[in-house]
Structures are given as C-alpha cells and as structure tokens.
Coordinates of N, CA and C in Angstrom, one line a residue:
X148 N 115.4 41.3 137.9 CA 115.3 40.5 136.6 C 114.1 41.1 135.8
X149 N 113.0 41.4 136.5 CA 111.8 41.9 135.8 C 112.2 43.3 135.2
X150 N 112.9 44.1 135.9 CA 113.2 45.4 135.4 C 114.1 45.3 134.2
X151 N 115.1 44.4 134.2 CA 116.0 44.3 133.1 C 115.3 43.8 131.9
X152 N 114.3 42.9 132.0 CA 113.5 42.4 130.9 C 112.7 43.6 130.3
X153 N 112.1 44.5 131.2 CA 111.4 45.6 130.7 C 112.4 46.6 129.9
X154 N 113.6 46.8 130.4 CA 114.5 47.7 129.8 C 114.9 47.2 128.4
X155 N 115.1 45.9 128.3 CA 115.5 45.3 127.0 C 114.3 45.4 126.1
X156 N 113.1 45.2 126.5 CA 111.9 45.2 125.6 C 111.6 46.7 125.2
X157 N 112.1 47.7 126.0 CA 111.8 49.1 125.7 C 113.0 49.8 125.2
X158 N 114.0 49.1 124.7 CA 115.3 49.7 124.3 C 115.1 50.7 123.1
X159 N 114.1 50.6 122.3 CA 113.9 51.4 121.2 C 113.0 52.6 121.5
X160 N 112.5 52.7 122.7 CA 111.6 53.8 123.1 C 112.5 54.9 123.8
X161 N 112.2 56.2 123.5 CA 113.0 57.2 124.1 C 112.1 58.4 124.5
X162 N 112.5 59.2 125.4 CA 111.8 60.4 125.8 C 110.4 60.1 126.4
X163 N 109.4 60.8 125.9 CA 108.0 60.7 126.4 C 107.5 59.2 126.2
X164 N 107.8 58.7 125.1 CA 107.3 57.3 124.8 C 107.9 56.3 125.8
X165 N 109.2 56.5 126.2 CA 109.8 55.6 127.2 C 109.1 55.9 128.6
X166 N 108.8 57.1 128.9 CA 108.2 57.4 130.2 C 106.8 56.8 130.3
X167 N 106.1 56.8 129.1 CA 104.7 56.2 129.1 C 104.9 54.7 129.3
X168 N 105.9 54.1 128.7 CA 106.1 52.7 128.8 C 106.4 52.3 130.3
X169 N 107.2 53.2 131.0 CA 107.5 53.0 132.4 C 106.2 53.1 133.2
X170 N 105.3 54.0 132.9 CA 104.0 54.1 133.6 C 103.2 52.9 133.5
X171 N 103.2 52.4 132.2 CA 102.4 51.1 132.0 C 103.0 50.0 132.8
X172 N 104.3 49.9 132.7 CA 105.1 48.8 133.4 C 104.8 48.9 135.0
X173 N 104.8 50.1 135.5 CA 104.6 50.3 136.9 C 103.1 50.3 137.3
X174 N 102.2 50.2 136.3 CA 100.8 50.2 136.5 C 100.4 51.4 137.4
X175 N 101.0 52.6 137.1 CA 100.7 53.8 137.9 C 99.4 54.4 137.5
X176 N 98.5 54.7 138.5 CA 97.2 55.3 138.2 C 97.2 56.7 138.7
X177 N 97.0 57.7 137.8 CA 97.2 59.1 138.2 C 95.9 59.8 138.3
X178 N 95.8 60.5 139.4 CA 94.6 61.5 139.6 C 95.2 62.9 139.5
X179 N 95.0 63.6 138.4 CA 95.7 64.9 138.2 C 94.7 66.0 138.4
X180 N 95.0 66.9 139.2 CA 94.2 68.1 139.5 C 95.0 69.4 139.1
X181 N 94.3 70.3 138.3 CA 95.0 71.5 138.0 C 95.7 71.5 136.6
X182 N 95.3 70.6 135.7 CA 96.0 70.6 134.4 C 95.8 71.9 133.6
X183 N 94.7 72.6 134.0 CA 94.4 73.9 133.3 C 95.5 74.9 133.6
X184 N 96.4 74.6 134.6 CA 97.5 75.5 135.0 C 98.7 75.3 134.1
X185 N 98.7 74.3 133.2 CA 99.8 74.1 132.3 C 99.6 74.9 131.0
X186 N 100.1 76.1 131.1 CA 99.9 77.1 130.0 C 100.9 76.8 128.8
X187 N 100.5 77.0 127.6 CA 101.4 76.9 126.5 C 102.2 78.2 126.1
X188 N 101.9 79.2 126.9 CA 102.6 80.5 126.7 C 103.8 80.6 127.5
X189 N 105.0 80.9 126.9 CA 106.2 81.1 127.6 C 106.9 79.8 128.0
X190 N 108.0 79.9 128.8 CA 108.8 78.8 129.3 C 108.7 78.8 130.8
X191 N 108.6 77.6 131.4 CA 108.3 77.4 132.8 C 109.4 76.6 133.5
X192 N 109.5 76.8 134.8 CA 110.2 75.9 135.7 C 109.2 75.2 136.6
X193 N 109.1 73.9 136.4 CA 108.2 73.1 137.2 C 108.9 72.5 138.4
X194 N 108.4 72.7 139.6 CA 109.1 72.2 140.8 C 108.1 71.4 141.6
X195 N 108.6 70.3 142.1 CA 107.8 69.4 142.9 C 108.5 68.8 144.1
X196 N 107.7 68.4 145.1 CA 108.2 67.6 146.1 C 108.6 66.2 145.5
X197 N 109.4 65.5 146.3 CA 110.0 64.2 145.8 C 109.8 63.1 146.7
X198 N 108.5 62.6 146.9 CA 108.3 61.6 148.0 C 108.8 60.2 147.7
X199 N 108.9 59.9 146.4 CA 109.1 58.5 146.1 C 110.6 58.2 145.6
X200 N 111.1 59.0 144.7 CA 112.4 58.8 144.2 C 112.4 58.0 142.9
X201 N 111.2 57.6 142.4 CA 111.1 56.8 141.2 C 109.9 57.2 140.4
X202 N 108.8 56.6 140.8 CA 107.5 56.9 140.1 C 107.2 58.3 140.0
X203 N 107.5 59.1 141.0 CA 107.1 60.6 140.9 C 107.8 61.2 139.7
X204 N 109.0 61.0 139.5 CA 109.8 61.6 138.4 C 109.2 61.1 137.1
X205 N 108.9 59.8 137.0 CA 108.4 59.2 135.8 C 107.0 59.8 135.5
X206 N 106.1 59.9 136.5 CA 104.8 60.4 136.3 C 104.8 61.8 135.8
X207 N 105.5 62.7 136.5 CA 105.5 64.1 136.2 C 106.2 64.3 134.8
X208 N 107.2 63.6 134.5 CA 107.8 63.7 133.2 C 106.9 63.3 132.1
X209 N 106.1 62.3 132.3 CA 105.1 61.9 131.3 C 104.0 62.9 131.1
X210 N 103.5 63.5 132.2 CA 102.4 64.5 132.1 C 102.9 65.7 131.4
X211 N 104.1 66.3 131.8 CA 104.6 67.5 131.2 C 105.1 67.2 129.8
X212 N 105.8 66.1 129.6 CA 106.3 65.7 128.3 C 105.2 65.7 127.3
X213 N 104.1 65.0 127.6 CA 103.0 64.9 126.7 C 102.3 66.3 126.4
X214 N 102.2 67.1 127.4 CA 101.5 68.4 127.3 C 102.3 69.3 126.4
X215 N 103.7 69.2 126.5 CA 104.5 70.1 125.8 C 105.3 69.5 124.7
X216 N 104.8 68.3 124.2 CA 105.4 67.7 123.0 C 106.9 67.3 123.2
X217 N 107.2 66.9 124.4 CA 108.6 66.5 124.7 C 109.6 67.6 124.9
X218 N 109.1 68.8 124.9 CA 110.0 70.0 125.1 C 110.2 70.3 126.6
X219 N 110.8 69.4 127.3 CA 111.2 69.6 128.7 C 112.4 68.9 129.0
X220 N 113.1 69.3 130.1 CA 114.3 68.6 130.6 C 114.3 68.4 132.1
X221 N 114.7 67.2 132.5 CA 114.9 66.9 133.9 C 116.3 67.4 134.3
X222 N 116.5 67.8 135.5 CA 117.9 67.9 136.0 C 118.0 66.6 137.0
X223 N 118.8 65.7 136.6 CA 118.8 64.4 137.3 C 120.2 63.9 137.7
X224 N 120.3 63.0 138.6 CA 121.5 62.4 139.0 C 122.0 61.6 137.7
X225 N 123.3 61.8 137.4 CA 123.7 61.2 136.1 C 123.8 59.7 136.1
X226 N 123.5 59.0 137.2 CA 123.3 57.6 137.2 C 122.2 57.2 136.3
X227 N 121.2 58.1 136.2 CA 120.0 57.7 135.4 C 120.2 57.8 133.9
X228 N 121.4 58.4 133.5 CA 121.7 58.4 132.1 C 122.1 57.1 131.6
X229 N 122.2 56.1 132.5 CA 122.5 54.7 132.0 C 121.2 54.1 131.4
X230 N 120.1 54.8 131.6 CA 118.8 54.4 130.9 C 118.7 55.2 129.6
X231 N 119.0 54.6 128.5 CA 119.0 55.3 127.2 C 117.7 56.1 126.9
X232 N 116.6 55.5 127.4 CA 115.3 56.2 127.1 C 115.1 57.5 127.8
X233 N 115.9 57.8 128.8 CA 115.8 59.0 129.5 C 116.7 60.1 129.0
X234 N 117.8 59.7 128.3 CA 118.8 60.6 127.9 C 118.3 61.9 127.1
X235 N 117.3 61.7 126.1 CA 116.9 62.8 125.4 C 116.2 63.9 126.2
X236 N 115.7 63.5 127.4 CA 114.9 64.5 128.2 C 115.6 64.8 129.5
X237 N 116.9 64.5 129.6 CA 117.7 64.7 130.9 C 118.9 65.5 130.7
X238 N 119.2 66.3 131.7 CA 120.5 66.9 131.9 C 121.1 66.2 133.1
X239 N 122.1 65.3 132.9 CA 122.7 64.5 133.9 C 123.7 65.3 134.7
X240 N 123.6 65.2 136.0 CA 124.6 66.0 136.9 C 125.2 65.0 137.9
X241 N 126.5 64.9 137.9 CA 127.2 64.2 139.0 C 127.5 65.2 140.1
X242 N 126.7 65.2 141.1 CA 126.8 66.2 142.2 C 127.8 65.9 143.2
X243 N 128.3 64.7 143.3 CA 129.2 64.3 144.3 C 130.6 64.0 143.8
X244 N 130.7 63.6 142.6 CA 132.0 63.2 142.1 C 132.8 64.3 141.5
X245 N 133.9 64.0 140.8 CA 134.8 65.0 140.3 C 134.1 65.9 139.2
X246 N 132.9 65.5 138.7 CA 132.2 66.3 137.7 C 131.3 67.4 138.4
X247 N 131.3 67.4 139.8 CA 130.4 68.3 140.4 C 130.7 69.8 140.0
X248 N 131.9 70.1 139.6 CA 132.1 71.5 139.2 C 131.3 71.8 137.9
X249 N 130.8 70.8 137.2 CA 130.0 71.0 136.0 C 128.6 71.3 136.3
X250 N 128.2 71.2 137.6 CA 126.8 71.4 138.0 C 126.3 72.8 137.5
X251 N 127.0 73.9 137.8 CA 126.4 75.2 137.3 C 126.3 75.3 135.8
X252 N 127.3 74.7 135.1 CA 127.2 74.7 133.6 C 126.0 73.9 133.1
X253 N 125.7 72.8 133.7 CA 124.6 72.0 133.2 C 123.3 72.6 133.5
X254 N 123.2 73.3 134.7 CA 122.0 74.0 135.1 C 121.8 75.2 134.1
X255 N 122.9 75.9 133.8 CA 122.8 77.0 132.9 C 122.3 76.6 131.5
X256 N 122.9 75.5 131.0 CA 122.5 75.0 129.7 C 121.0 74.7 129.7
X257 N 120.5 74.1 130.7 CA 119.0 73.8 130.8 C 118.2 75.0 130.7
X258 N 118.5 76.0 131.5 CA 117.7 77.2 131.6 C 117.8 78.1 130.4
X259 N 119.0 78.0 129.7 CA 119.2 78.8 128.5 C 118.4 78.2 127.3
X260 N 118.0 77.0 127.4 CA 117.4 76.3 126.2 C 116.0 76.7 126.1
X261 N 115.3 76.2 125.0 CA 113.9 76.5 124.8 C 113.0 75.4 125.3
X262 N 113.5 74.7 126.3 CA 112.8 73.6 127.0 C 112.3 74.0 128.3
X263 N 111.1 73.5 128.7 CA 110.7 73.7 130.1 C 111.6 72.9 131.0
X264 N 111.7 73.3 132.3 CA 112.6 72.6 133.2 C 111.7 71.9 134.3
X265 N 112.0 70.7 134.6 CA 111.4 70.0 135.7 C 112.4 69.6 136.7
X266 N 112.2 70.1 138.0 CA 113.2 70.0 139.0 C 112.5 69.5 140.3
X267 N 113.4 68.7 141.1 CA 113.0 68.4 142.5 C 114.0 69.1 143.3
X268 N 113.7 70.3 143.8 CA 114.7 71.2 144.4 C 115.3 70.7 145.7
X269 N 114.7 69.7 146.3 CA 115.3 69.1 147.5 C 116.6 68.3 147.2
X270 N 116.6 67.8 146.0 CA 117.8 67.0 145.5 C 117.7 65.6 145.9
X271 N 117.2 65.2 147.0 CA 116.9 63.9 147.5 C 115.5 63.7 147.7
X272 N 115.0 62.4 147.8 CA 113.6 62.2 148.0 C 113.3 62.4 149.5
X273 N 112.0 62.5 149.8 CA 111.5 63.0 151.1 C 111.9 62.0 152.2
X274 N 111.9 62.6 153.4 CA 112.3 61.8 154.6 C 111.1 61.9 155.6
X275 N 111.1 61.0 156.6 CA 110.0 61.1 157.6 C 110.4 61.9 158.7
X276 N 109.6 62.9 159.1 CA 109.9 63.8 160.2 C 109.6 63.1 161.6
X277 N 110.0 63.8 162.6 CA 109.7 63.2 164.0 C 108.2 63.2 164.3
X278 N 107.5 64.1 163.7 CA 106.0 64.1 163.9 C 105.3 63.1 163.0
X279 N 106.0 62.3 162.2 CA 105.4 61.3 161.4 C 105.1 61.7 160.0
X280 N 105.2 63.0 159.7 CA 104.8 63.5 158.3 C 106.0 63.2 157.4
X281 N 105.6 63.0 156.1 CA 106.6 62.8 155.1 C 106.9 64.2 154.4
X282 N 108.1 64.6 154.4 CA 108.4 65.9 153.9 C 109.8 66.0 153.3
X283 N 110.0 66.8 152.2 CA 111.3 67.0 151.6 C 112.3 67.6 152.6
X284 N 113.5 67.4 152.3 CA 114.6 68.1 152.9 C 114.5 69.6 152.4
X285 N 115.1 70.6 153.0 CA 115.0 72.0 152.6 C 115.4 72.1 151.1
X286 N 114.5 72.9 150.4 CA 114.7 73.1 149.0 C 115.9 74.0 148.7
X287 N 116.7 73.7 147.7 CA 117.8 74.5 147.3 C 117.3 75.7 146.4
X288 N 118.1 76.8 146.4 CA 117.6 78.0 145.8 C 117.8 78.2 144.3
X289 N 118.5 77.2 143.7 CA 118.9 77.3 142.3 C 117.8 77.7 141.4
X290 N 116.6 77.0 141.6 CA 115.5 77.2 140.7 C 115.0 78.6 140.8
X291 N 115.1 79.3 141.9 CA 114.7 80.7 142.1 C 115.6 81.6 141.3
X292 N 116.9 81.5 141.5 CA 117.9 82.4 140.9 C 117.8 82.3 139.4
X293 N 117.7 81.0 138.9 CA 117.7 80.8 137.4 C 116.4 81.2 136.8
X294 N 115.3 81.0 137.5 CA 114.0 81.4 137.0 C 113.9 82.9 136.9
X295 N 114.5 83.7 137.8 CA 114.6 85.1 137.7 C 115.5 85.5 136.5
X296 N 116.7 84.9 136.4 CA 117.6 85.3 135.4 C 117.0 85.1 134.0
X297 N 116.3 84.0 133.8 CA 115.8 83.7 132.5 C 114.3 83.9 132.4
X298 N 113.7 84.6 133.3 CA 112.4 85.1 133.3 C 111.4 84.0 133.0
X299 N 111.5 82.9 133.8 CA 110.6 81.8 133.7 C 109.7 81.8 135.0
X300 N 108.4 81.8 134.7 CA 107.4 81.6 135.9 C 107.6 80.2 136.4
X301 N 107.3 80.1 137.7 CA 107.5 78.8 138.4 C 106.2 78.2 138.7
X302 N 106.0 76.9 138.3 CA 104.8 76.2 138.5 C 105.0 75.2 139.7
X303 N 104.3 75.3 140.8 CA 104.4 74.4 141.9 C 103.6 73.1 141.7
X304 N 104.1 72.0 142.0 CA 103.4 70.7 141.9 C 103.5 69.9 143.2
X305 N 102.4 69.4 143.6 CA 102.5 68.4 144.8 C 102.2 67.0 144.3
X306 N 103.1 66.1 144.7 CA 102.9 64.7 144.3 C 102.6 63.9 145.6
X307 N 101.5 63.3 145.7 CA 101.1 62.5 146.9 C 101.6 61.1 146.9
X308 N 102.3 60.7 147.9 CA 102.9 59.4 147.9 C 103.9 59.2 149.1
X309 N 104.2 58.0 149.4 CA 105.2 57.7 150.4 C 105.9 56.4 150.2
X310 N 107.0 56.2 150.8 CA 107.8 54.9 150.7 C 107.5 54.1 152.0
X311 N 108.2 53.0 152.2 CA 107.9 52.1 153.3 C 108.6 52.6 154.6
X312 N 108.1 52.1 155.7 CA 108.7 52.4 157.0 C 110.2 52.0 157.0
X313 N 110.4 50.8 156.4 CA 111.8 50.3 156.3 C 112.7 51.4 155.6
X314 N 112.2 51.9 154.5 CA 113.0 52.9 153.8 C 113.4 54.1 154.7
X315 N 112.4 54.6 155.4 CA 112.6 55.8 156.3 C 113.6 55.5 157.4
X316 N 113.5 54.3 157.9 CA 114.5 53.9 158.9 C 115.9 53.9 158.4
X317 N 116.1 53.3 157.2 CA 117.4 53.2 156.6 C 117.9 54.7 156.3
X318 N 117.0 55.5 155.7 CA 117.4 56.9 155.4 C 117.8 57.6 156.7
X319 N 117.1 57.4 157.8 CA 117.4 58.1 159.0 C 118.8 57.7 159.5
X320 N 119.1 56.4 159.4 CA 120.4 55.9 159.8 C 121.5 56.4 158.9
X321 N 121.2 56.4 157.6 CA 122.2 56.8 156.6 C 122.5 58.3 156.8
X322 N 121.5 59.1 156.9 CA 121.7 60.6 157.0 C 122.5 61.0 158.2
X323 N 122.3 60.2 159.3 CA 122.9 60.5 160.6 C 124.3 60.0 160.7
X324 N 124.6 58.8 160.2 CA 125.9 58.1 160.5 C 126.8 57.8 159.3
X325 N 126.3 57.9 158.1 CA 127.1 57.5 156.9 C 127.4 58.7 156.0
X326 N 128.6 58.6 155.4 CA 129.0 59.7 154.5 C 128.5 59.6 153.1
X327 N 127.6 58.6 152.8 CA 127.0 58.4 151.5 C 125.5 58.1 151.7
X328 N 124.7 58.2 150.6 CA 123.3 58.0 150.7 C 122.9 56.5 150.5
X329 N 123.0 55.8 151.5 CA 122.7 54.4 151.5 C 121.2 54.1 151.1
X330 N 120.3 55.0 151.5 CA 118.9 54.8 151.2 C 118.6 54.8 149.7
X331 N 119.4 55.5 148.9 CA 119.2 55.5 147.5 C 119.3 54.1 146.8
X332 N 120.1 53.2 147.4 CA 120.2 51.9 146.9 C 118.9 51.1 147.0
X333 N 118.0 51.5 147.8 CA 116.8 50.8 148.1 C 115.6 51.4 147.3
X334 N 115.9 52.4 146.4 CA 114.7 53.0 145.7 C 114.1 52.1 144.7
X335 N 114.9 51.2 144.0 CA 114.2 50.3 143.1 C 113.3 49.4 143.8
X336 N 113.7 48.9 145.0 CA 112.8 48.1 145.8 C 111.6 48.8 146.2
X337 N 111.7 50.1 146.5 CA 110.5 50.9 146.9 C 109.6 51.1 145.7
X338 N 110.2 51.2 144.5 CA 109.4 51.4 143.3 C 108.5 50.2 143.1
X339 N 109.0 49.0 143.4 CA 108.2 47.8 143.2 C 107.1 47.7 144.3
X340 N 107.4 48.3 145.4 CA 106.4 48.3 146.5 C 105.2 49.2 146.1
X341 N 105.5 50.2 145.2 CA 104.5 51.2 144.8 C 103.8 50.8 143.5
X342 N 104.1 49.6 143.0 CA 103.4 49.2 141.7 C 101.9 49.1 141.9
X343 N 101.2 49.6 140.9 CA 99.7 49.5 140.9 C 99.0 50.5 141.8
X344 N 99.7 51.4 142.4 CA 99.0 52.4 143.3 C 98.5 53.6 142.6
X345 N 97.5 54.3 143.2 CA 97.0 55.5 142.8 C 97.8 56.7 143.3
X346 N 98.1 57.7 142.5 CA 98.9 58.8 143.0 C 98.1 60.1 142.6
X347 N 98.0 61.0 143.6 CA 97.3 62.3 143.4 C 98.3 63.3 143.1
X348 N 98.2 64.0 142.0 CA 99.1 65.1 141.6 C 98.3 66.4 141.5
X349 N 98.8 67.4 142.2 CA 98.1 68.7 142.2 C 99.0 69.7 141.6
X350 N 98.6 70.4 140.5 CA 99.4 71.4 139.8 C 98.8 72.8 140.1
X351 N 99.7 73.6 140.7 CA 99.3 74.9 141.1 C 99.4 76.0 140.0
X352 N 98.9 77.1 140.3 CA 98.9 78.2 139.3 C 100.4 78.7 139.2
X353 N 100.8 79.1 138.0 CA 102.2 79.6 137.9 C 102.4 80.9 138.8
X354 N 103.6 80.9 139.4 CA 104.0 82.0 140.2 C 104.9 82.9 139.3
X355 N 104.5 84.2 139.0 CA 105.3 85.0 138.1 C 106.7 85.2 138.7
X356 N 107.7 85.2 137.8 CA 109.1 85.3 138.3 C 109.3 86.6 139.0
X357 N 108.5 87.7 138.6 CA 108.7 89.0 139.2 C 108.4 88.9 140.7
X358 N 107.7 87.9 141.2 CA 107.3 87.7 142.6 C 108.6 87.7 143.4
X359 N 109.6 87.1 142.9 CA 110.8 86.8 143.7 C 111.7 88.0 143.7
X360 N 111.3 89.0 144.5 CA 112.0 90.3 144.5 C 113.0 90.3 145.7
X361 N 113.5 91.5 146.0 CA 114.6 91.6 147.0 C 114.1 91.6 148.4
X362 N 112.7 91.5 148.6 CA 112.2 91.5 149.9 C 112.6 90.2 150.7
X363 N 112.9 89.1 150.0 CA 113.4 87.9 150.6 C 114.7 87.5 149.9
X364 N 115.5 86.7 150.5 CA 116.6 86.0 149.9 C 116.1 84.9 149.0
X365 N 117.0 84.4 148.1 CA 116.6 83.3 147.2 C 116.3 82.1 148.0
X366 N 117.0 81.9 149.1 CA 116.7 80.7 150.0 C 115.3 80.9 150.6
X367 N 115.0 82.1 151.0 CA 113.7 82.3 151.6 C 112.6 82.1 150.6
X368 N 112.8 82.6 149.3 CA 111.8 82.4 148.3 C 111.6 80.9 148.0
X369 N 112.7 80.2 148.0 CA 112.6 78.7 147.8 C 111.7 78.1 148.8
X370 N 111.9 78.5 150.1 CA 111.0 78.0 151.2 C 109.6 78.4 151.0
X371 N 109.4 79.6 150.4 CA 108.0 80.1 150.1 C 107.4 79.2 149.1
X372 N 108.1 78.9 148.0 CA 107.5 78.0 147.0 C 107.3 76.6 147.6
X373 N 108.2 76.1 148.3 CA 108.1 74.8 149.0 C 106.8 74.7 149.8
X374 N 106.6 75.8 150.6 CA 105.3 75.9 151.4 C 104.1 75.9 150.5
X375 N 104.1 76.6 149.4 CA 103.0 76.6 148.4 C 102.7 75.2 147.9
X376 N 103.8 74.4 147.6 CA 103.6 73.1 147.1 C 102.9 72.2 148.2
X377 N 103.3 72.3 149.4 CA 102.6 71.5 150.4 C 101.2 72.0 150.8
X378 N 100.9 73.2 150.4 CA 99.5 73.7 150.6 C 98.6 73.0 149.5
X379 N 99.2 72.6 148.4 CA 98.3 72.0 147.4 C 97.8 70.6 147.8

C-alpha cells in the first residue's frame, strides 16, 4: 500500500528525477568512493554486482544519471517497465518469455546509442555461498563483447549490501528445485527491510576496451572484471 501511494504521488516524475524520488522514499544513505573515475570523455559500460535487487539499481542509476545528465540506459527485466518513471532510462528485456529472441536486438540498440550503459551482468541478484559470503552468480559475457564492438571502456562498480537470511533460504530452494525464480517475488519485501540503511559504493578506474584481447575468452574476461569489482 505504501509503495502504491508513492507511485501515485510520483507519477509525473521520470528518469533521474524519479530515481531521486525513489532514493528519498527509501531513505537510502550513500557513501560513494571513486566519483573521480566518472569521466565525461567517451561512452562507457558501467557494470556492478547486484546484491539487493532493488535499491542498488536505483542508487546507481541516480548517481550515473545525475553525473551524465540522464544520458544512460539500464538493461532491465521488462516487468520494471510497468513503472512509467523508469521507461525513459530503460531498455526492457523479457529474457524468459516469447520475446527472449529480442534480447540481442535490445542490447544492440543500447550499445549503438549515445547513452552510457548500466548493467548487472549476473542477470539476477546475489546469492549466499556455502562459505557464508554474498556473491553474484557468474557474470555473462555480453558486456565484454559489446564493449569491444562499440569501443566502450568498462567501469567496474562495487555495491555493498545484503538481503535477509530468509531471502537467501528461499533463493537456495528456488534455484535448486523450481523452474522459475521464486525469490524475485520477495524483492519488494527485501527493499523495505533495507529502508534507511547506509550503502557503500566504490567506483573503480575505467578498464580500456583494448584490454579485452584474444588472450582470454569473453567469458574469462567477464570473470576478470567480476573479480576486479569484488576487489573494490
């Protein structure tokens, strides 16, 4: 009910203004390190871990959107396009339904544009490992191949945060036994559990696209960047 009230009250806000309203609503307090690595020269692919599934996307979109005057695009699950405020800054992708064949076309459109790209290469939010650490699922290689093709340097970002133990238990059960992502249905609840918290965001130095040469496969380079993110 609270969320629906907020969405009604924010119906005239779009893009960065909507993201800022979301931050205010969620009372998110950001500690940002490395803002000097956000260069105004060229086009970039920003890639981050995805620990929360809600606030992390909103926070990073707000930071990058403000810095680049709204000239960025998310690659997001098309369910989020039901939020009108997100539409102007989103490329919606239905990765599991009949529109999944449009995935390459939507990615191509994003990288061909004159907008910076913001991606969570794991595709899903982080899971809890057996050793107790919170870590993304293996990163997909698309951001590597497209950054090479369109000569975009890659900026690694680490977002500090975690969801509840209940969430990780549900995710573990869902990933092992169910043919669909049951955990995703609990992300709004997790978002409320994270209201009012401080989040540490570390922005690394851009990695030149020329780094991603033939010495490794695109999948191996994706793992290389993922490791760089967790070093931050």
